[in-house]
């Protein structure tokens, strides 16, 4: 009776030892709890908002016209022959003092003469467009009458002379200033072709 009880206690004690041994085997030998690695939080960098690019600023007073460079090629051959065909080209027009806007630069000058009683003078200049516009109102005080030209979209200013077919004309648009004078010669057809060739 006593022996059985001792045996039963021995079995129970052995079971307890094994149970404790099993628990001890699952513990961390260092005594520190094992921590699982925390996932690193990835913070996405904010995408910068694109800044709209402003449209390019147009460059002012840029001439798109094609200016003539040769007195012998102005207008059509027929009109040029009728107007100055019997005349001699005397000079390039440099040095003539005529109404012109501030800052004007002579691009082409043609001075035709025949004998002592007839001639045609053409001065084509360029200047800042604002100066061309500012110079037009002052022509009235010099006797010019200005109006819009229907055939080449520019200001056409006329100063009648004292003789037949003797007059001064100014055609201005954008940054181009044309001075044209005739003495005893009808030159309006050639002027119209010159202006149309420049302004289109």
CSV table of C-alpha atoms in Angstrom, one decimal, residues 33-162:
chain,number,residue,atom,x,y,z
A,33,UNK,CA,12.4,38.4,-25.0
A,34,UNK,CA,12.8,37.9,-28.7
A,35,UNK,CA,11.3,40.9,-30.6
A,36,UNK,CA,10.2,40.5,-34.1
A,37,UNK,CA,11.5,43.2,-36.5
A,38,UNK,CA,9.0,45.9,-37.0
A,39,UNK,CA,8.4,46.8,-40.7
A,40,UNK,CA,10.0,50.0,-41.6
A,41,UNK,CA,7.4,52.6,-42.5
A,42,UNK,CA,8.2,54.0,-45.9
A,43,UNK,CA,7.0,57.5,-46.3
A,44,UNK,CA,6.4,58.5,-49.9
A,45,UNK,CA,8.0,61.8,-50.9
A,46,UNK,CA,5.3,64.2,-52.0
A,47,UNK,CA,5.4,64.7,-55.8
A,48,UNK,CA,6.1,68.4,-56.5
A,49,UNK,CA,3.4,70.2,-58.4
A,50,UNK,CA,4.7,71.3,-61.8
A,51,UNK,CA,4.9,75.0,-62.2
A,52,UNK,CA,3.3,76.1,-65.5
A,53,UNK,CA,5.7,77.7,-67.9
A,54,UNK,CA,4.5,81.1,-69.0
A,55,UNK,CA,4.3,81.7,-72.8
A,56,UNK,CA,7.3,83.4,-74.3
A,57,UNK,CA,7.1,87.2,-74.5
A,58,UNK,CA,6.9,88.3,-78.1
A,59,UNK,CA,9.7,90.5,-79.2
A,60,UNK,CA,8.3,93.9,-80.1
A,61,UNK,CA,9.1,95.9,-83.2
A,62,UNK,CA,10.4,93.0,-85.3
A,63,UNK,CA,9.9,93.7,-89.0
A,64,UNK,CA,8.5,90.8,-91.0
A,65,UNK,CA,8.6,92.9,-94.2
A,66,UNK,CA,11.1,92.3,-97.0
A,67,UNK,CA,12.9,95.5,-97.9
A,68,UNK,CA,14.2,96.0,-101.4
A,69,UNK,CA,18.0,96.4,-101.8
A,70,UNK,CA,18.3,97.4,-105.4
A,71,UNK,CA,16.9,100.6,-107.0
A,72,UNK,CA,17.0,98.8,-110.4
A,73,UNK,CA,14.6,96.1,-109.1
A,74,UNK,CA,11.8,98.2,-107.6
A,75,UNK,CA,8.3,97.5,-108.7
A,76,UNK,CA,7.5,95.9,-112.0
A,77,UNK,CA,9.8,96.3,-115.0
A,78,UNK,CA,7.1,98.1,-117.0
A,79,UNK,CA,6.1,100.5,-114.2
A,80,UNK,CA,9.7,101.3,-113.3
A,81,UNK,CA,10.6,101.9,-117.0
A,82,UNK,CA,7.6,104.2,-117.4
A,83,UNK,CA,8.4,106.2,-114.2
A,84,UNK,CA,12.2,106.4,-114.2
A,85,UNK,CA,13.3,104.6,-117.3
A,86,UNK,CA,14.6,107.8,-118.9
A,87,UNK,CA,16.3,109.0,-115.7
A,88,UNK,CA,19.8,108.6,-114.4
A,89,UNK,CA,20.4,107.2,-110.9
A,90,UNK,CA,22.4,110.1,-109.3
A,91,UNK,CA,22.9,108.9,-105.7
A,92,UNK,CA,21.9,106.6,-103.0
A,93,UNK,CA,19.9,109.2,-101.2
A,94,UNK,CA,22.3,109.5,-98.2
A,95,UNK,CA,22.4,112.9,-96.6
A,96,UNK,CA,18.9,114.1,-97.7
A,97,UNK,CA,17.1,115.8,-94.9
A,98,UNK,CA,13.4,114.7,-95.1
A,99,UNK,CA,10.7,114.0,-92.5
A,100,UNK,CA,11.6,110.8,-90.7
A,101,UNK,CA,11.0,109.2,-87.3
A,102,UNK,CA,13.5,109.4,-84.5
A,103,UNK,CA,16.2,106.8,-84.8
A,104,UNK,CA,15.5,106.2,-88.5
A,105,UNK,CA,18.2,104.2,-90.4
A,106,UNK,CA,18.3,104.5,-94.2
A,107,UNK,CA,17.8,101.0,-95.8
A,108,UNK,CA,17.7,102.0,-99.4
A,109,UNK,CA,17.9,105.4,-101.2
A,110,UNK,CA,17.4,106.1,-104.9
A,111,UNK,CA,17.7,109.5,-106.4
A,112,UNK,CA,16.8,109.7,-110.1
A,113,UNK,CA,17.1,112.8,-112.3
A,114,UNK,CA,16.6,113.7,-115.9
A,115,UNK,CA,17.8,117.1,-117.1
A,116,UNK,CA,17.1,119.9,-114.6
A,117,UNK,CA,13.3,119.7,-114.4
A,118,UNK,CA,12.3,116.2,-113.4
A,119,UNK,CA,13.3,113.8,-110.7
A,120,UNK,CA,12.2,111.0,-108.3
A,121,UNK,CA,13.6,110.5,-104.8
A,122,UNK,CA,12.9,107.4,-102.8
A,123,UNK,CA,14.2,106.9,-99.2
A,124,UNK,CA,13.2,103.7,-97.4
A,125,UNK,CA,14.1,103.7,-93.7
A,126,UNK,CA,13.6,101.6,-90.6
A,127,UNK,CA,12.9,102.8,-87.1
A,128,UNK,CA,11.4,101.4,-83.9
A,129,UNK,CA,7.6,100.9,-84.6
A,130,UNK,CA,6.7,103.2,-81.6
A,131,UNK,CA,8.8,106.0,-83.2
A,132,UNK,CA,7.2,105.5,-86.6
A,133,UNK,CA,3.7,105.8,-84.9
A,134,UNK,CA,4.8,108.8,-82.9
A,135,UNK,CA,6.1,110.7,-86.0
A,136,UNK,CA,2.9,110.5,-88.0
A,137,UNK,CA,0.8,113.1,-86.1
A,138,UNK,CA,3.5,115.7,-86.6
A,139,UNK,CA,3.3,115.5,-90.4
A,140,UNK,CA,0.0,117.5,-90.3
A,141,UNK,CA,1.9,120.6,-89.1
A,142,UNK,CA,4.2,120.3,-92.2
A,143,UNK,CA,1.2,120.3,-94.6
A,144,UNK,CA,0.7,116.5,-95.1
A,145,UNK,CA,-2.7,114.9,-95.2
A,146,UNK,CA,-2.7,111.3,-93.9
A,147,UNK,CA,-5.1,108.5,-94.3
A,148,UNK,CA,-5.1,104.7,-94.3
A,149,UNK,CA,-4.0,103.2,-97.6
A,150,UNK,CA,-6.5,100.5,-98.7
A,151,UNK,CA,-4.2,98.6,-101.0
A,152,UNK,CA,-1.2,98.0,-98.7
A,153,UNK,CA,-2.5,98.6,-95.1
A,154,UNK,CA,-0.3,101.5,-94.1
A,155,UNK,CA,-0.6,105.2,-93.4
A,156,UNK,CA,-0.4,107.2,-96.6
A,157,UNK,CA,0.5,110.9,-96.2
A,158,UNK,CA,0.6,113.3,-99.1
A,159,UNK,CA,2.0,116.8,-99.5
A,160,UNK,CA,1.1,118.4,-102.9
A,161,UNK,CA,3.8,120.4,-104.6
A,162,UNK,CA,3.5,123.6,-106.6
